[in-house]
Amino acid sequence: MKHITCIEDLRLLHKRRVPKAFFDYADRGSYAEETLRANSEDLKKIKFRQRILVDVSKRDPSTTILGEPSSLPLILAPVGLLGMQHGDGEIHACRAAQAAGIPFTQSTMSICSIEDIAANVQKPFWFQLYVMKDRGFIKALIERAIAAKCSALVLTVDLQVIGQRHADIKNGMTVPPEWSLSKLIDFASKPAWVAGVLQGKRRTFGNIAGHVKNTEDLNRLSEWTASQFDTSLSWKDLDWIRNIWPGKLILKGILDVEDALEAAKVGAQAIVVSNHGGRQLDGAPSSIEVLPGIVDAVGSKMEIMFDGGIRSGQDVMRALALGAKSCMIGRAYAYGLGAGGQAGVEKAIDIIRKELLTTMGLCGVNTIDEIGKQVLAK
Ligand SMILES: Cc1cc2nc3c(=O)[nH]c(=O)nc-3n(C[C@H](O)[C@H](O)[C@H](O)COP(=O)(O)O)c2cc1C
């Protein structure tokens, strides 16, 4: 890992170490990938205001997230199928987050189950919920998250219908992997991945195997998701979820001011301004484009989290300058996981931490609270 200096290095190593279907699953977006690209391109357009001769010897990137101390304004976002990027991937990613002192969010679509992770890590983690048609199962899933002492529920609200990801269809993306000649050739060149994932004991959706029909044989992920996820979900269902989940609630996937105002009314403590990393509504604006409007509308009522396109500490600084309280990263740490398991995720977090500290120094600020629009060039 010593020659890895940026997130792109981790991405390239991930690409070399993990079969194409799973690398593409992490890397690519929906349809023409316009929103995927806009997320990164719009962040890069934001320029900093360099300041000089300010005492920046006491820089500190720590903050609080929903009232809890965090070593960085950073959260590992829910990412499905981490256990297909690296054996027991969710456990490795969660351990890396906890070692770094930041929150980890487990996806509903994880390979390791909630109980598996809870048994293998030291501290509570967050649980992300997709609402499926079988509400009895969803109630039980929330109760499992409560029993595992998950410290926040992240309700993802931007995936009632699934945005088509061409690469997943072309690659025949399945869980567990389906065998074909081209896949066998691909797997043969990735022996460490085969040893960790194919020969590991966790190879299907840990949270839902045995509860939802057909997880074992209806494996085309996008078709399966489309058949299970509840397209009738609406604001009215929030009360139902609120009655089962008493703890901190975060609504993830908000891009519109009207939706943000609605979220403030249903008792959510936070929202994540997010377009699902450009994997859902292609042609939607980048997350950073809509962030300032949402902060103006609801920033005084709820904590505003941000994700989409963050590949560096500079990007974190840009989002904080425009009003986010913290940022989630998805691909940046998934690349680290594919590249090197827990050490790779730790590396991703460390890269972003160092970049953030340097950027704070060159913009003349010492604390996260000091970061505001004044650090940006006009
Ligand atoms: C491979 C992959 C799988 C994802 N799976 C989920 C998921 O299961 N639940 C969810 O709420 N978001 C999911 N997301 C979206 C992320 O939580 C996050 O919004 C997104 O990755 C942020 O963009 P970034 O990858 O540019 O950081 C996924 C993203 C990726 C890249």
GROMACS .gro file of N, CA, C and O and ligand atoms in nm, residues 22 24-28 36 39-40 76-82 85 106-110 128-130 154-159 165 252 272 274-279 307-311 328-332 334-335, ligand 1:
model
  239
   22PHE      N    1  -1.771  -0.746  -1.086
   22PHE     CA    2  -1.784  -0.680  -0.956
   22PHE      C    3  -1.716  -0.543  -0.955
   22PHE      O    4  -1.764  -0.450  -0.891
   24ASP      N    5  -1.699  -0.348  -1.220
   24ASP     CA    6  -1.793  -0.261  -1.293
   24ASP      C    7  -1.915  -0.228  -1.207
   24ASP      O    8  -1.966  -0.117  -1.212
   25TYR      N    9  -1.961  -0.325  -1.129
   25TYR     CA   10  -2.076  -0.299  -1.040
   25TYR      C   11  -2.045  -0.181  -0.948
   25TYR      O   12  -2.130  -0.094  -0.925
   26ALA      N   13  -1.922  -0.175  -0.899
   26ALA     CA   14  -1.886  -0.065  -0.809
   26ALA      C   15  -1.860   0.065  -0.885
   26ALA      O   16  -1.896   0.173  -0.839
   27ASP      N   17  -1.800   0.053  -1.000
   27ASP     CA   18  -1.744   0.171  -1.069
   27ASP      C   19  -1.845   0.246  -1.154
   27ASP      O   20  -1.834   0.367  -1.170
   28ARG      N   21  -1.940   0.176  -1.211
   28ARG     CA   22  -2.022   0.235  -1.317
   28ARG      C   23  -2.151   0.296  -1.264
   28ARG      O   24  -2.183   0.283  -1.146
   36LEU      N   25  -2.350   1.045  -1.310
   36LEU     CA   26  -2.225   0.993  -1.248
   36LEU      C   27  -2.110   1.089  -1.278
   36LEU      O   28  -2.036   1.130  -1.188
   39ASN      N   29  -2.137   1.445  -1.109
   39ASN     CA   30  -2.101   1.450  -0.966
   39ASN      C   31  -1.956   1.493  -0.948
   39ASN      O   32  -1.925   1.582  -0.869
   40SER      N   33  -1.865   1.428  -1.020
   40SER     CA   34  -1.722   1.460  -1.003
   40SER      C   35  -1.687   1.590  -1.073
   40SER      O   36  -1.611   1.672  -1.019
   76LEU      N   37  -1.881   0.611   0.602
   76LEU     CA   38  -1.882   0.512   0.492
   76LEU      C   39  -2.027   0.486   0.454
   76LEU      O   40  -2.107   0.442   0.537
   77ALA      N   41  -2.061   0.517   0.330
   77ALA     CA   42  -2.198   0.506   0.280
   77ALA      C   43  -2.239   0.359   0.269
   77ALA      O   44  -2.152   0.271   0.258
   78PRO      N   45  -2.370   0.332   0.266
   78PRO     CA   46  -2.412   0.195   0.240
   78PRO      C   47  -2.376   0.156   0.097
   78PRO      O   48  -2.409   0.227   0.003
   79VAL      N   49  -2.306   0.046   0.083
   79VAL     CA   50  -2.268  -0.006  -0.050
   79VAL      C   51  -2.303  -0.154  -0.051
   79VAL      O   52  -2.255  -0.230   0.033
   80GLY      N   53  -2.389  -0.192  -0.146
   80GLY     CA   54  -2.431  -0.332  -0.154
   80GLY      C   55  -2.317  -0.421  -0.199
   80GLY      O   56  -2.221  -0.377  -0.263
   81LEU      N   57  -2.325  -0.547  -0.160
   81LEU     CA   58  -2.235  -0.652  -0.209
   81LEU      C   59  -2.087  -0.629  -0.178
   81LEU      O   60  -2.001  -0.674  -0.254
   82LEU      N   61  -2.056  -0.561  -0.068
   82LEU     CA   62  -1.914  -0.543  -0.035
   82LEU      C   63  -1.844  -0.678  -0.021
   82LEU      O   64  -1.727  -0.692  -0.054
   85GLN      N   65  -1.665  -0.790  -0.318
   85GLN     CA   66  -1.540  -0.721  -0.356
   85GLN      C   67  -1.422  -0.781  -0.282
   85GLN      O   68  -1.310  -0.781  -0.331
  106GLN      N   69  -2.417  -0.014   0.710
  106GLN     CA   70  -2.436  -0.142   0.643
  106GLN      C   71  -2.555  -0.135   0.549
  106GLN      O   72  -2.663  -0.089   0.587
  107SER      N   73  -2.538  -0.183   0.425
  107SER     CA   74  -2.648  -0.186   0.328
  107SER      C   75  -2.741  -0.304   0.356
  107SER      O   76  -2.696  -0.412   0.397
  108THR      N   77  -2.872  -0.284   0.328
  108THR     CA   78  -2.965  -0.399   0.328
  108THR      C   79  -2.908  -0.510   0.240
  108THR      O   80  -2.919  -0.629   0.272
  109MET      N   81  -2.848  -0.471   0.125
  109MET     CA   82  -2.802  -0.568   0.026
  109MET      C   83  -2.658  -0.615   0.054
  109MET      O   84  -2.577  -0.630  -0.036
  110SER      N   85  -2.631  -0.640   0.180
  110SER     CA   86  -2.497  -0.685   0.219
  110SER      C   87  -2.483  -0.835   0.202
  110SER      O   88  -2.582  -0.909   0.203
  128GLN      N   89  -2.868   0.060   0.685
  128GLN     CA   90  -2.945   0.122   0.576
  128GLN      C   91  -3.058   0.031   0.534
  128GLN      O   92  -3.039  -0.089   0.514
  129LEU      N   93  -3.176   0.091   0.517
  129LEU     CA   94  -3.295   0.011   0.485
  129LEU      C   95  -3.349   0.043   0.346
  129LEU      O   96  -3.370   0.159   0.311
  130TYR      N   97  -3.374  -0.065   0.269
  130TYR     CA   98  -3.458  -0.057   0.150
  130TYR      C   99  -3.590  -0.121   0.189
  130TYR      O  100  -3.590  -0.230   0.247
  154VAL      N  101  -3.066   0.445   0.824
  154VAL     CA  102  -3.057   0.527   0.702
  154VAL      C  103  -3.161   0.471   0.605
  154VAL      O  104  -3.145   0.361   0.552
  155LEU      N  105  -3.268   0.545   0.586
  155LEU     CA  106  -3.374   0.498   0.496
  155LEU      C  107  -3.347   0.554   0.357
  155LEU      O  108  -3.351   0.676   0.336
  156THR      N  109  -3.319   0.465   0.264
  156THR     CA  110  -3.288   0.511   0.127
  156THR      C  111  -3.417   0.527   0.050
  156THR      O  112  -3.498   0.434   0.040
  157VAL      N  113  -3.438   0.649  -0.003
  157VAL     CA  114  -3.568   0.683  -0.061
  157VAL      C  115  -3.561   0.709  -0.212
  157VAL      O  116  -3.658   0.753  -0.271
  158ASP      N  117  -3.446   0.678  -0.273
  158ASP     CA  118  -3.434   0.707  -0.416
  158ASP      C  119  -3.421   0.581  -0.502
  158ASP      O  120  -3.367   0.584  -0.611
  159LEU      N  121  -3.473   0.467  -0.450
  159LEU     CA  122  -3.459   0.344  -0.528
  159LEU      C  123  -3.587   0.263  -0.527
  159LEU      O  124  -3.587   0.142  -0.507
  165ARG      N  125  -2.841  -0.026  -1.510
  165ARG     CA  126  -2.695  -0.012  -1.524
  165ARG      C  127  -2.652  -0.109  -1.633
  165ARG      O  128  -2.653  -0.231  -1.612
  252LYS      N  129  -3.203   0.919   0.301
  252LYS     CA  130  -3.093   0.928   0.204
  252LYS      C  131  -3.146   0.925   0.061
  252LYS      O  132  -3.223   0.833   0.026
  272VAL      N  133  -2.952   1.288   0.357
  272VAL     CA  134  -2.832   1.282   0.273
  272VAL      C  135  -2.871   1.335   0.136
  272VAL      O  136  -2.957   1.276   0.068
  274SER      N  137  -2.821   1.333  -0.213
  274SER     CA  138  -2.756   1.223  -0.285
  274SER      C  139  -2.836   1.186  -0.408
  274SER      O  140  -2.959   1.188  -0.405
  275ASN      N  141  -2.766   1.151  -0.516
  275ASN     CA  142  -2.833   1.089  -0.631
  275ASN      C  143  -2.787   0.943  -0.647
  275ASN      O  144  -2.781   0.892  -0.757
  276HIS      N  145  -2.755   0.882  -0.535
  276HIS     CA  146  -2.716   0.742  -0.533
  276HIS      C  147  -2.586   0.720  -0.614
  276HIS      O  148  -2.567   0.617  -0.678
  277GLY      N  149  -2.501   0.821  -0.613
  277GLY     CA  150  -2.375   0.807  -0.686
  277GLY      C  151  -2.396   0.790  -0.836
  277GLY      O  152  -2.319   0.718  -0.901
  278GLY      N  153  -2.498   0.858  -0.890
  278GLY     CA  154  -2.522   0.849  -1.035
  278GLY      C  155  -2.563   0.710  -1.080
  278GLY      O  156  -2.538   0.671  -1.195
  279ARG      N  157  -2.629   0.638  -0.993
  279ARG     CA  158  -2.671   0.500  -1.027
  279ARG      C  159  -2.820   0.490  -1.046
  279ARG      O  160  -2.873   0.383  -1.074
  307ASP      N  161  -2.348   1.325  -0.039
  307ASP     CA  162  -2.259   1.232  -0.111
  307ASP      C  163  -2.275   1.247  -0.260
  307ASP      O  164  -2.368   1.309  -0.310
  308GLY      N  165  -2.177   1.188  -0.332
  308GLY     CA  166  -2.179   1.190  -0.478
  308GLY      C  167  -2.053   1.251  -0.535
  308GLY      O  168  -2.037   1.372  -0.538
  309GLY      N  169  -1.962   1.164  -0.575
  309GLY     CA  170  -1.843   1.211  -0.648
  309GLY      C  171  -1.723   1.240  -0.561
  309GLY      O  172  -1.619   1.283  -0.612
  310ILE      N  173  -1.733   1.216  -0.431
  310ILE     CA  174  -1.619   1.251  -0.345
  310ILE      C  175  -1.505   1.150  -0.364
  310ILE      O  176  -1.521   1.031  -0.341
  311ARG      N  177  -1.394   1.203  -0.410
  311ARG     CA  178  -1.275   1.118  -0.432
  311ARG      C  179  -1.152   1.175  -0.361
  311ARG      O  180  -1.042   1.126  -0.383
  328MET      N  181  -2.068   1.145   0.295
  328MET     CA  182  -2.055   1.000   0.280
  328MET      C  183  -1.967   0.972   0.159
  328MET      O  184  -1.972   1.045   0.060
  329ILE      N  185  -1.888   0.864   0.168
  329ILE     CA  186  -1.817   0.816   0.050
  329ILE      C  187  -1.864   0.674   0.019
  329ILE      O  188  -1.885   0.594   0.111
  330GLY      N  189  -1.881   0.645  -0.110
  330GLY     CA  190  -1.920   0.511  -0.153
  330GLY      C  191  -1.804   0.445  -0.226
  330GLY      O  192  -1.727   0.367  -0.169
  331ARG      N  193  -1.787   0.485  -0.353
  331ARG     CA  194  -1.683   0.418  -0.433
  331ARG      C  195  -1.544   0.434  -0.373
  331ARG      O  196  -1.463   0.341  -0.380
  332ALA      N  197  -1.514   0.551  -0.317
  332ALA     CA  198  -1.377   0.575  -0.270
  332ALA      C  199  -1.331   0.465  -0.175
  332ALA      O  200  -1.217   0.421  -0.180
  334ALA      N  201  -1.502   0.160  -0.145
  334ALA     CA  202  -1.521   0.029  -0.210
  334ALA      C  203  -1.397  -0.007  -0.293
  334ALA      O  204  -1.355  -0.123  -0.296
  335TYR      N  205  -1.336   0.094  -0.357
  335TYR     CA  206  -1.211   0.067  -0.431
  335TYR      C  207  -1.104   0.018  -0.332
  335TYR      O  208  -1.029  -0.075  -0.363
  379LIG     C1  209  -2.143  -0.034  -0.570
  379LIG     C2  210  -2.242   0.055  -0.501
  379LIG     C3  211  -2.346  -0.001  -0.430
  379LIG     C4  212  -2.435   0.080  -0.362
  379LIG     N1  213  -2.532   0.022  -0.285
  379LIG     C5  214  -2.614   0.102  -0.210
  379LIG     C6  215  -2.708   0.043  -0.121
  379LIG     O1  216  -2.715  -0.078  -0.107
  379LIG     N2  217  -2.786   0.129  -0.051
  379LIG     C7  218  -2.779   0.265  -0.064
  379LIG     O2  219  -2.854   0.337   0.001
  379LIG     N3  220  -2.690   0.321  -0.148
  379LIG     C8  221  -2.607   0.243  -0.220
  379LIG     N4  222  -2.514   0.300  -0.301
  379LIG     C9  223  -2.501   0.447  -0.306
  379LIG    C10  224  -2.402   0.498  -0.200
  379LIG     O3  225  -2.456   0.480  -0.072
  379LIG    C11  226  -2.369   0.645  -0.220
  379LIG     O4  227  -2.489   0.719  -0.226
  379LIG    C12  228  -2.285   0.670  -0.344
  379LIG     O5  229  -2.191   0.569  -0.363
  379LIG    C13  230  -2.214   0.804  -0.334
  379LIG     O6  231  -2.142   0.832  -0.448
  379LIG     P1  232  -1.985   0.799  -0.464
  379LIG     O7  233  -1.975   0.653  -0.494
  379LIG     O8  234  -1.946   0.884  -0.580
  379LIG     O9  235  -1.917   0.837  -0.335
  379LIG    C14  236  -2.423   0.220  -0.368
  379LIG    C15  237  -2.316   0.276  -0.440
  379LIG    C16  238  -2.226   0.195  -0.504
  379LIG    C17  239  -2.111   0.258  -0.578
   0.00000   0.00000   0.00000
